[in-house]
Tab-separated table of C-alpha atoms in Angstrom:
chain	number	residue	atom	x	y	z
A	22	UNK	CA	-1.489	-7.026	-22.639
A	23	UNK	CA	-0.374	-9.024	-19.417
A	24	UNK	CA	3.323	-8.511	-18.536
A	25	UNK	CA	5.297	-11.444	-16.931
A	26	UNK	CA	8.189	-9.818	-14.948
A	27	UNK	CA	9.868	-13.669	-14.517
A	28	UNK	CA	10.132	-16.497	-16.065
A	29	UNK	CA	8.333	-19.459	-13.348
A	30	UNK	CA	12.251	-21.037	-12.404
A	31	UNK	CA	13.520	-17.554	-11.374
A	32	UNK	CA	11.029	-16.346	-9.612
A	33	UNK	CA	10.575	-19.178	-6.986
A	34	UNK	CA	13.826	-17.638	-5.605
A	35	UNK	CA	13.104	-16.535	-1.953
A	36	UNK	CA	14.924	-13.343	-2.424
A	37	UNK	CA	14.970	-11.507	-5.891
A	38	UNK	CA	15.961	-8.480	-7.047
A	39	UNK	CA	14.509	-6.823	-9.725
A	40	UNK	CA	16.807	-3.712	-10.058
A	41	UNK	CA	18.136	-3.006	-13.584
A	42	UNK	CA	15.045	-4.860	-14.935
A	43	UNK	CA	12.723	-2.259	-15.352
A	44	UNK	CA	12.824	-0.345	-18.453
A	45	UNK	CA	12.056	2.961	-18.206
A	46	UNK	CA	8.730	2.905	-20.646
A	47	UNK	CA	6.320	0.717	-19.786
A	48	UNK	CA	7.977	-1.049	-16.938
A	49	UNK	CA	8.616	-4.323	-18.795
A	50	UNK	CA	11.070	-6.492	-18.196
A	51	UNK	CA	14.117	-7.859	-20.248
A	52	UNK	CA	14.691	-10.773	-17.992
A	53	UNK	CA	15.909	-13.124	-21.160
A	54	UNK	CA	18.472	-10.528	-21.753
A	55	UNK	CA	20.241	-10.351	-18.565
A	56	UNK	CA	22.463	-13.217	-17.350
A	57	UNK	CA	21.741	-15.891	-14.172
A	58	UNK	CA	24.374	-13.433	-12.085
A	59	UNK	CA	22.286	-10.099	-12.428
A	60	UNK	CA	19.164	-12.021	-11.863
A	61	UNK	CA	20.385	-13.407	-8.555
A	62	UNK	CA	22.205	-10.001	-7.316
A	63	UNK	CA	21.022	-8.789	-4.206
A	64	UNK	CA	19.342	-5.283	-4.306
A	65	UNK	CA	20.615	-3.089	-1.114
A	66	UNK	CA	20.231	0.287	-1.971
A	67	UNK	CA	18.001	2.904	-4.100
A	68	UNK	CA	18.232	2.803	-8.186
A	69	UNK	CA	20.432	5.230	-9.558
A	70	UNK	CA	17.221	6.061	-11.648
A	71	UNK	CA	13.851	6.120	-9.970
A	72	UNK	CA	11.146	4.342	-11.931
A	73	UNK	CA	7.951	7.262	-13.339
A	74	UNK	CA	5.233	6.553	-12.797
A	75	UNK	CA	6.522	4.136	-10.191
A	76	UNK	CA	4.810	3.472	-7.283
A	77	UNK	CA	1.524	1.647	-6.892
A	78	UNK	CA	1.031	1.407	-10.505
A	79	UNK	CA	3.789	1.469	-13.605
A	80	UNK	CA	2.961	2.238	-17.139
A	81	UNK	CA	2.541	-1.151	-17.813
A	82	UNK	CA	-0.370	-1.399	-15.455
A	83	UNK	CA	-1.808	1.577	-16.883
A	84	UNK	CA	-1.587	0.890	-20.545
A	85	UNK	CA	-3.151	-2.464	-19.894
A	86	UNK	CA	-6.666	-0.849	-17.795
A	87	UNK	CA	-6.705	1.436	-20.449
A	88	UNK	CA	-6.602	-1.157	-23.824
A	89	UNK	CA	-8.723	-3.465	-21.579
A	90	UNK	CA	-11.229	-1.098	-20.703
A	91	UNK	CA	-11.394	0.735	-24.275
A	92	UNK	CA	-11.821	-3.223	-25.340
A	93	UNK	CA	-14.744	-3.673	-23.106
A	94	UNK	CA	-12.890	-6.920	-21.330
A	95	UNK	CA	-14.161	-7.780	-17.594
A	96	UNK	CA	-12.797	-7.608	-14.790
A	97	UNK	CA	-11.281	-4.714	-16.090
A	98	UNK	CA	-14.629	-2.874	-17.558
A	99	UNK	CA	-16.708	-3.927	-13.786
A	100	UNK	CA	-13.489	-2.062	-12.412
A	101	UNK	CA	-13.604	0.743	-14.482
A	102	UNK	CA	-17.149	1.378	-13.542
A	103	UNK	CA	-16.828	0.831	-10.088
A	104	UNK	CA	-14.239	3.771	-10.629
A	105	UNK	CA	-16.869	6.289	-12.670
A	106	UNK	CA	-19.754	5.225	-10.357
A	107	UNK	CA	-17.263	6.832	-7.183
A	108	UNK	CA	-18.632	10.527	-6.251
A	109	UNK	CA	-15.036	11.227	-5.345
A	110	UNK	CA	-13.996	10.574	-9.432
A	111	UNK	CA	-15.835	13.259	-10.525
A	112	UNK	CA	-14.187	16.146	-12.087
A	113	UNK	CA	-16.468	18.596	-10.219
A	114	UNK	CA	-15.254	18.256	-7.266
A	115	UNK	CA	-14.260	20.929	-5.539
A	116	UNK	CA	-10.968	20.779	-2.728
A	117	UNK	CA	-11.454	21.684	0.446
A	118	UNK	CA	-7.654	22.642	1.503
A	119	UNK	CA	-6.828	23.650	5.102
A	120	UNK	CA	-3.928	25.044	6.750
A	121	UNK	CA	-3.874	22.784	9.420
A	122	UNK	CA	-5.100	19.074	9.371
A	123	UNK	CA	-5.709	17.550	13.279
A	124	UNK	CA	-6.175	13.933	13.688
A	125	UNK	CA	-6.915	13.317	17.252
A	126	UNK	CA	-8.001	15.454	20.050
A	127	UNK	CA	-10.093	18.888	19.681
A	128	UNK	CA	-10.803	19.819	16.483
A	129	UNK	CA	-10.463	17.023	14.075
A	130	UNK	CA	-10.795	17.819	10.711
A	131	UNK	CA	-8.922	14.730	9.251
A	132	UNK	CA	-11.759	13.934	6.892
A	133	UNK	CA	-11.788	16.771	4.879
A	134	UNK	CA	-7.922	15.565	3.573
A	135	UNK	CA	-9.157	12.089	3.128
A	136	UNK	CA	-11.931	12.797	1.261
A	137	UNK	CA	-10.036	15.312	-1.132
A	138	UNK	CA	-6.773	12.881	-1.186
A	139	UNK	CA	-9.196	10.417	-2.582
A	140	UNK	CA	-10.862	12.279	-5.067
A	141	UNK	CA	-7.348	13.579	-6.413
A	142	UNK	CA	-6.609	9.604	-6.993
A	143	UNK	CA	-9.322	8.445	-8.353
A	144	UNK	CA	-9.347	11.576	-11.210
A	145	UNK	CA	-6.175	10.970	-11.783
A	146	UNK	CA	-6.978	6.766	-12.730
A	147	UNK	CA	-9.848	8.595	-14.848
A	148	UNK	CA	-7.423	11.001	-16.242
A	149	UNK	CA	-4.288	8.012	-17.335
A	150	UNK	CA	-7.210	5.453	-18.280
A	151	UNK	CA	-9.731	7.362	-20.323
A	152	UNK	CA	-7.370	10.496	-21.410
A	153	UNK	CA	-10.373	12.743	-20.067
A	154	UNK	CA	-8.729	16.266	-19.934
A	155	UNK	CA	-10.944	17.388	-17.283
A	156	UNK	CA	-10.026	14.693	-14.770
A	157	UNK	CA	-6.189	16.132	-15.153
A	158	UNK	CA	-7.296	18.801	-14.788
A	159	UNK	CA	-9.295	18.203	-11.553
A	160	UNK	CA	-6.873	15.853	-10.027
A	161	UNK	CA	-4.303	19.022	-10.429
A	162	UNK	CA	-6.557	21.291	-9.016
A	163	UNK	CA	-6.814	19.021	-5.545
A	164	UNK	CA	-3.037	18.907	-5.430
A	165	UNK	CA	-2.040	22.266	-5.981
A	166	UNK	CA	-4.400	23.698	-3.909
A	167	UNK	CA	-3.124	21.103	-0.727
A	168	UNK	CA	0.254	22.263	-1.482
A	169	UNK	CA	-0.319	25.770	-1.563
A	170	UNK	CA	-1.959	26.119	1.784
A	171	UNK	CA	-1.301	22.936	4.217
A	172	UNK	CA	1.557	23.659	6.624
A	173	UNK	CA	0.907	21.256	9.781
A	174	UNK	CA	-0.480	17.986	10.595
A	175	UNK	CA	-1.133	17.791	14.145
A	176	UNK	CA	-3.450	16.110	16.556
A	177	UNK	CA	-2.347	13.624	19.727
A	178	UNK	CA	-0.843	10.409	18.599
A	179	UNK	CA	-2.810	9.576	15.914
A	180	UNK	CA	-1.008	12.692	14.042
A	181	UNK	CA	1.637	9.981	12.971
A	182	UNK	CA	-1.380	7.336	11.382
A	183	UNK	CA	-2.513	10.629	9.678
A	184	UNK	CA	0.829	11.481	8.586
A	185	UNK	CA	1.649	7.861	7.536
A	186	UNK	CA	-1.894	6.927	5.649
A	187	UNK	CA	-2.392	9.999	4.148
A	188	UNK	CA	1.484	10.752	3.016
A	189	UNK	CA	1.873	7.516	0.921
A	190	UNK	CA	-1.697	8.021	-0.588
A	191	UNK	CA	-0.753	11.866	-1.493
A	192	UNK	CA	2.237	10.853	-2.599
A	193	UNK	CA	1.038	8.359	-5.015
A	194	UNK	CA	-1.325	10.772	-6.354
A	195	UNK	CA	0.911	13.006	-7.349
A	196	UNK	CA	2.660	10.648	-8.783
A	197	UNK	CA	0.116	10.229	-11.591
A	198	UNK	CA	-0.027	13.471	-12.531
A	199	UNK	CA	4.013	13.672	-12.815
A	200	UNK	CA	4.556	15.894	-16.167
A	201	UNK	CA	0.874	17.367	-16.171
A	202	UNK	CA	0.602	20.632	-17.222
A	203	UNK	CA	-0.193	23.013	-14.450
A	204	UNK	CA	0.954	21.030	-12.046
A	205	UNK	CA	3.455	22.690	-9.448
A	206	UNK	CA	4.799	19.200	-8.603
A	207	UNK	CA	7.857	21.456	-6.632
A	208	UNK	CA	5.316	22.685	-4.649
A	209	UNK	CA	3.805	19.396	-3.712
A	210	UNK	CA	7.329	18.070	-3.070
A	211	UNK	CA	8.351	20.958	-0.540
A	212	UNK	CA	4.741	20.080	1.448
A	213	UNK	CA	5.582	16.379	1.587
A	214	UNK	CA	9.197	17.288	2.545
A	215	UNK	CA	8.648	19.822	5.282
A	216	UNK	CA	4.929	18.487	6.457
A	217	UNK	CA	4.480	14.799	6.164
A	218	UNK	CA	8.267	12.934	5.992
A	219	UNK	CA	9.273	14.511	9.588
A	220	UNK	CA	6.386	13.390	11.299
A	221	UNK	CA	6.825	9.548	9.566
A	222	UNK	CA	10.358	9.928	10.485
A	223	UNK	CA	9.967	10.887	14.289
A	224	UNK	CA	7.948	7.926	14.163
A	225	UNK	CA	9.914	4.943	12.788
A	226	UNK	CA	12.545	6.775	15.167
A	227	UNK	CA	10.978	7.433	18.391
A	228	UNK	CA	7.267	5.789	18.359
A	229	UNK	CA	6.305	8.952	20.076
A	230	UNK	CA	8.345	8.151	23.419
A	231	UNK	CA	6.570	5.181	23.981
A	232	UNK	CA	7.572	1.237	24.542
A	233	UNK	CA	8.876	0.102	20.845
A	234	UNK	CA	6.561	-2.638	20.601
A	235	UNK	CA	3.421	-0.211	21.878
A	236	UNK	CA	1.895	0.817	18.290
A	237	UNK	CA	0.688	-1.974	16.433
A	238	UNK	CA	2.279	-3.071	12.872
A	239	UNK	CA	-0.158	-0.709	11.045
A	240	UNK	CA	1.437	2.510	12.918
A	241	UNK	CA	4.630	1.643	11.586
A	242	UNK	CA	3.394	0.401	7.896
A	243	UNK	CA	1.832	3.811	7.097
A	244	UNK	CA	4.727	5.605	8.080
A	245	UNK	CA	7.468	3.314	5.799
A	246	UNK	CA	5.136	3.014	3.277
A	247	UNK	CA	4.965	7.458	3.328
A	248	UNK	CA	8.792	7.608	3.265
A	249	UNK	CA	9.168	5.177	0.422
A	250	UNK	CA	6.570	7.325	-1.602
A	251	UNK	CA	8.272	10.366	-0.844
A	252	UNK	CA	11.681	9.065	-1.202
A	253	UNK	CA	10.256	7.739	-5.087
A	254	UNK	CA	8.411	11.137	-6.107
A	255	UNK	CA	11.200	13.213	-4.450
A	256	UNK	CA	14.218	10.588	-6.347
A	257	UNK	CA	15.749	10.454	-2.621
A	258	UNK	CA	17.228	7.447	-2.272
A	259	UNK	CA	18.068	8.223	1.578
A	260	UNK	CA	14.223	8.122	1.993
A	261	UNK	CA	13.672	5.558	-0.549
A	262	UNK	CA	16.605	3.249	1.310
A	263	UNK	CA	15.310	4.303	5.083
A	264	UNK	CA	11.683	2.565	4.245
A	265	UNK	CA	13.192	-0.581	2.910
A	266	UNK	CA	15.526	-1.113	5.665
A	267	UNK	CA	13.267	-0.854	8.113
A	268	UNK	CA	11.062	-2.883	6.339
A	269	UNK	CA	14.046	-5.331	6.662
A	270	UNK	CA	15.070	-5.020	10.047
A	271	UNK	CA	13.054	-2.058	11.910
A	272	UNK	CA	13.128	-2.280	15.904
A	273	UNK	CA	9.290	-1.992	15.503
A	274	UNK	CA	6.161	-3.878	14.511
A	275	UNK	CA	6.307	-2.753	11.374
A	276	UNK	CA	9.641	-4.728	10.050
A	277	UNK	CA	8.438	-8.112	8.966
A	278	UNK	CA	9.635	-10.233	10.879
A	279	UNK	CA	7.455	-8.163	13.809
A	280	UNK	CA	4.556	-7.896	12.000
A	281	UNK	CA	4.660	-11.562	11.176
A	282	UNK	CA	6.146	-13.395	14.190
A	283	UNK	CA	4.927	-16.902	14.032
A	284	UNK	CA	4.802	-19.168	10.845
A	285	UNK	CA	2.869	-21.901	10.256
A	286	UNK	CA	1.575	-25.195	7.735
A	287	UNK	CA	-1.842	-25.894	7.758
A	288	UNK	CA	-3.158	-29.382	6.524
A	289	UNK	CA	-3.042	-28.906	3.343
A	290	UNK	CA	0.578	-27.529	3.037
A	291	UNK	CA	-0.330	-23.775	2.578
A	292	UNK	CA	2.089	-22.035	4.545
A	293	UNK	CA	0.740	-19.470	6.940
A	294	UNK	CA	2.312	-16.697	8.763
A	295	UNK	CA	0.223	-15.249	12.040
A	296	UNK	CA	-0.092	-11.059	11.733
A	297	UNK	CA	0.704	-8.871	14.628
A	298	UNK	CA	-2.680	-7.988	14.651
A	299	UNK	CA	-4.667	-11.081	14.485
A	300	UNK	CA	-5.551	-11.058	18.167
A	301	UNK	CA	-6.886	-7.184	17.962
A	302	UNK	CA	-9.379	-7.346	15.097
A	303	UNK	CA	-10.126	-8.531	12.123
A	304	UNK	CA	-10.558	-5.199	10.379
A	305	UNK	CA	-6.845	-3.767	11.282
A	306	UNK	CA	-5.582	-7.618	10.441
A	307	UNK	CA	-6.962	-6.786	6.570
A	308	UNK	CA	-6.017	-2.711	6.892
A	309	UNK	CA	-2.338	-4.276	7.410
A	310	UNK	CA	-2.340	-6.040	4.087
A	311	UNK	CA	-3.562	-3.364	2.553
A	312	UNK	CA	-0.288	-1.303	4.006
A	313	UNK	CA	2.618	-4.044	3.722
A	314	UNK	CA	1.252	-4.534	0.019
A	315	UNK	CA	1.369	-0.964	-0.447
A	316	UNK	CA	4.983	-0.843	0.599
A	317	UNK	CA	6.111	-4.026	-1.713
A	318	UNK	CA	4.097	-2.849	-4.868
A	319	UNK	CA	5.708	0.003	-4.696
A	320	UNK	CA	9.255	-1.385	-3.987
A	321	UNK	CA	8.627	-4.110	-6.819
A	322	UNK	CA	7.912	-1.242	-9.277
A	323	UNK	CA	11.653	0.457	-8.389
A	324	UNK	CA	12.930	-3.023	-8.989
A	325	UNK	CA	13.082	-4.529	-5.180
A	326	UNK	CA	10.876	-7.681	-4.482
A	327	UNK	CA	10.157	-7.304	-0.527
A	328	UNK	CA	6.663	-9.434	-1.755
A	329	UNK	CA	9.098	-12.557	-1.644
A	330	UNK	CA	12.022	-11.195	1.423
A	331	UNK	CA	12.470	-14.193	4.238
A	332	UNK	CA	10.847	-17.091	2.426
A	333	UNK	CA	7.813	-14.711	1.391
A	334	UNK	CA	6.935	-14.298	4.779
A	335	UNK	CA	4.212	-11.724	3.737
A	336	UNK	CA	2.622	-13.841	1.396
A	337	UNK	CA	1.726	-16.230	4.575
A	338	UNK	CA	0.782	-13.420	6.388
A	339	UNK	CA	-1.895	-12.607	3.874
A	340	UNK	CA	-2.951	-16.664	3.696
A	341	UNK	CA	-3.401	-16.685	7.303
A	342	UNK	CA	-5.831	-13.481	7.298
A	343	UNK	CA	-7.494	-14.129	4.281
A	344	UNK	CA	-8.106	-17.767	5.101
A	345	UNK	CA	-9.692	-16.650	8.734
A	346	UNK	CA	-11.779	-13.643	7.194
A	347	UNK	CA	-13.470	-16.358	4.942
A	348	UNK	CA	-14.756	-18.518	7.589
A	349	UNK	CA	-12.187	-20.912	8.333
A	350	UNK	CA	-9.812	-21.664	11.253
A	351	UNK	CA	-6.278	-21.284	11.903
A	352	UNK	CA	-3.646	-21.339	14.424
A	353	UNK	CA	-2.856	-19.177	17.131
A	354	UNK	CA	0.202	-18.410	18.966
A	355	UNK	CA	-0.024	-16.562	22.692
A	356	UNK	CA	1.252	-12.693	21.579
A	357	UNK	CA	2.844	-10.903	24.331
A	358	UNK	CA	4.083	-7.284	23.705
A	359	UNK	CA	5.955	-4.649	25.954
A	360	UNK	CA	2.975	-1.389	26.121
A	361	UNK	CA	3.088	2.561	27.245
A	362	UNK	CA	6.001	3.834	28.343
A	363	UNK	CA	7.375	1.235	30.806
A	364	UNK	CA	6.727	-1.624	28.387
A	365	UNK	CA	4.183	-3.303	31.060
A	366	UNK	CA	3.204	-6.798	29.685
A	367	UNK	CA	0.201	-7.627	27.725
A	368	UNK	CA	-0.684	-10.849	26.097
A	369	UNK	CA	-3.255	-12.542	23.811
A	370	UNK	CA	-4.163	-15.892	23.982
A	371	UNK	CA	-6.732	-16.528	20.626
A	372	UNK	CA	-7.598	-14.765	17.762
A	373	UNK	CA	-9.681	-11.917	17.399
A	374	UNK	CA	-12.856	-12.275	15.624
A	375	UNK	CA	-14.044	-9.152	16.230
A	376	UNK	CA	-14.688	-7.650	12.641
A	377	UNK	CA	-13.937	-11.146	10.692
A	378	UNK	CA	-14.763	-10.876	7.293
A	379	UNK	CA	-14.516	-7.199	6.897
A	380	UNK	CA	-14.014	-5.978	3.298
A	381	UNK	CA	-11.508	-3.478	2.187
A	382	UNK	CA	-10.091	-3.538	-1.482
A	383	UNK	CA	-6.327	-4.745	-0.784
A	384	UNK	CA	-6.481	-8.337	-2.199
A	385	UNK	CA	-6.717	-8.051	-5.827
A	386	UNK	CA	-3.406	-6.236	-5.358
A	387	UNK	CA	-2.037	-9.191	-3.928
A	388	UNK	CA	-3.807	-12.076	-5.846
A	389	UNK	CA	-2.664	-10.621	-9.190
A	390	UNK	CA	1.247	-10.405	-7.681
A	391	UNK	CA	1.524	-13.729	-6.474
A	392	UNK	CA	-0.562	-15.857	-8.662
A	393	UNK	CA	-0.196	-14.062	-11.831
A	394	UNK	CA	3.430	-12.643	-11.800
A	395	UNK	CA	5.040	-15.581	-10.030
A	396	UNK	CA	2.342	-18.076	-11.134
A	397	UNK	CA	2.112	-19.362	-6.977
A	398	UNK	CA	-1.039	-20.886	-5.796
A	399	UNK	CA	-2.352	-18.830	-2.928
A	400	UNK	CA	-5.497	-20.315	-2.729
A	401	UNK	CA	-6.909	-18.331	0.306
A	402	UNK	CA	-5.451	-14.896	-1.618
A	403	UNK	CA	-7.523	-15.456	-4.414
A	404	UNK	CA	-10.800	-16.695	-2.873
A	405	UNK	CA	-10.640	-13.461	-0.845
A	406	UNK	CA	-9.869	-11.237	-3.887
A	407	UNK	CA	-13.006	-12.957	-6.529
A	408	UNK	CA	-15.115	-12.488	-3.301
A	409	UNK	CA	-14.814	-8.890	-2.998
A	410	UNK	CA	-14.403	-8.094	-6.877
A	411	UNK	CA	-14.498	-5.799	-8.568
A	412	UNK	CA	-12.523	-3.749	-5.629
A	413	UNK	CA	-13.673	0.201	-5.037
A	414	UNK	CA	-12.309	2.999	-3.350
A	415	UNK	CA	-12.171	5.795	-1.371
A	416	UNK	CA	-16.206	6.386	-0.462
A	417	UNK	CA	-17.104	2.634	-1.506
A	418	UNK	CA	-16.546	1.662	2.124
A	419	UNK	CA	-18.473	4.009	4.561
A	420	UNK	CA	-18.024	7.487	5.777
A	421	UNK	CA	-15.262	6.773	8.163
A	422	UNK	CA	-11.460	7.006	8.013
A	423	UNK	CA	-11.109	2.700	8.097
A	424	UNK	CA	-12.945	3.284	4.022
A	425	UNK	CA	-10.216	5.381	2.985
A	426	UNK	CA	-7.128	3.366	4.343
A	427	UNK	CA	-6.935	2.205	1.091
A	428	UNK	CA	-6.591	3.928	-2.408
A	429	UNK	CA	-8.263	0.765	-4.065
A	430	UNK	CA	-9.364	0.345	-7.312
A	431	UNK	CA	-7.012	-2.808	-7.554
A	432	UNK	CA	-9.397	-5.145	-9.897
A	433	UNK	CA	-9.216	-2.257	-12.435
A	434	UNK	CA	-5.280	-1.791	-12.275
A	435	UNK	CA	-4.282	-4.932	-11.174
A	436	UNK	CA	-6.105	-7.586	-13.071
A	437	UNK	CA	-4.207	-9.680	-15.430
């Protein structure tokens, strides 16, 4: 069954909050219940009660693939066997865990996590969809065996995207398997603890000693969106209240008003927000939806709606790239930023289209929020998410770390 969170009048509010909405089972919400003052207060700090399973997918989302798919109902059934088509869902798989993981530099061995991160998610989506005891059982197996051994993830800078990427994807694994027998989910809290959240703090403090505006928006994203997971599977709210504030109002490309610094109308009234990666490439433009959605999804599910903070400034964002990636133009705004150490000056003066058109599965994610919970027309959203449907995963998208920036699957648990 599809689950409004609003009725349409409330939810064209720029800013809502969602806290004290979310009941515990299923996370369905009582918005008739509550009065116009709760549905207007302003969320500013962690729930008392963190939301299980509550990051990129609730039990609502769940329940629904799995009636859907047992029904036979497309697009949830094309999802579902985009899912059990994957290598990486099978419950043969066999980890691979190391006891150091180096991204950058000599050595790299970065692939072996991603690979095995990915498997652990999509056994676990086999495991809460289909009930199939031997994807829990697989999905545990990946995680325990990661949490028994890894101690360090190194490398030269890119340390921090491996720390970031792979720490909210981990996390959100886990997550799924919450309450599974066998699993030594204190175990797997102590390695994100002690391995992953210092390096994504250092980070979002420091940006590795360099110029603040040096790393690009996604450097930042994987790191907030790693804290917030850890913060929700480890019911910190220090951690949980650290990624959304910087979301807010981080000194680096990451916070949104960074990542999106120039806003726009095209003709036909659509409102359009230019991303801090636009003049790069095309394929880090799309990897940086798939990260900010990553980080309101799972803020929405613990009753936050950063999908709609500053006039839904990351909706426009994801207009503007979807409605370049699909052929057409937009605007352009010279983008000068401070780089290295001294903050020496570098601008851009058009878009990139290097990699224009590139497909990664983060738009059903978004489609499905904005259209279908808040009934919005985001015509560019959903003409990017029915052209790339049903969405994959991990080992859909090439051998390479840029087809496992995303967990995916999105058509599958997102569809409504």
């Amino acid at each position: 069954m599809s689950r409004r969170e609003r009725p349409p009048a409330s939810v064209r509010r720029e800013e809502v909050s969602r806290r004290g909405l979310l009941q515990t089972a299923g996370g369905l919400i009582a918005a008739l219940a509550l009065g116009a003052s709760a549905a207007a207060t302003k969320a500013d700090a962690a729930p008392a009660t963190f939301t299980h399973p509550g990051m990129l997918h609730n039990a609502g989302d769940i329940n629904r693939a799995k009636v859907r798919v047992a029904a036979g109902n497309d697009p949830w059934l094309s999802g579902w066997n985009k899912l059990i088509a994957n290598s990486h869902s099978h419950s043969t798989w066999t980890p691979n865990p190391q006891t150091t993981v180096i991204r950058g530099g000599t050595g790299e061995n970065y692939g072996i996590l991603y690979n095995d991160i990915a498997a652990a998610y999509q056994n676990a989506l086999r495991w809460k969809v289909a009930g199939t005891s031997a994807n829990g059982d697989c999905a545990v197996r990946i995680l325990n065996a990661w949490s028994a051994r890894l101690t360090t993830v190194t490398g030269n800078a890119d340390r921090f995207l491996a720390a970031g990427i792979y720490g909210w994807q981990f996390a959100n694994a886990a997550e799924l398997m919450r309450g599974y027998s066998g699993f030594d989910l204190t175990a797997f809290k102590d390695m994100m603890l002690n391995v992953f959240y210092p390096l994504n703090k250092s980070f979002l403090t420091n940006h590795n000693d360099a110029c603040i505006t040096n790393y690009w928006a996604n450097w930042d994203l994987c790191n907030m969106a790693s804290v917030m997971a850890i913060g929700i599977l480890c019911d910190d709210g220090a951690k949980y209240d650290q990624a959304v504030t910087y979301f807010k109002s981080g000194a680096g490309n990451g916070s949104i008003g960074h990542a999106v610094p120039y806003l726009y109308t095209d003709a036909s009234g659509y409102g359009l927000g230019q991303w801090q990666e636009s003049g790069r490439d095309q394929g880090h433009s799309v990897m940086g939806m798939g990260q900010m959605g990553a980080i309101c999804e799972m803020a929405w599910n613990q009753g936050d709606d950063l999908y709609s903070y500053d006039g839904r400034r990351f909706m426009k964002a994801a207009q503007y790239v979807a409605k370049y990636n699909l052929g057409n133009g937009v605007p352009f705004t010279t983008y000068t930023w401070g780089s290295g150490q001294n903050c020496a000056q570098q601008s851009q003066t058009v878009i990139s289209s290097t990699s224009r058109g590139q497909v990664r599965p983060v738009w059903a994610m978004l489609h499905y929020h904005y259209n279908r919970r808040l009934y919005l027309d985001d015509k560019y959203i959903a003409q990017m998410a029915f052209s790339v449907a049903p969405e994959g995963g991990g080992g859909d998208y090439g051998s390479t770390s840029g087809g496992y920036d995303q967990l995916g699957f999105g058509t599958l648990m997102y569809a409504k």
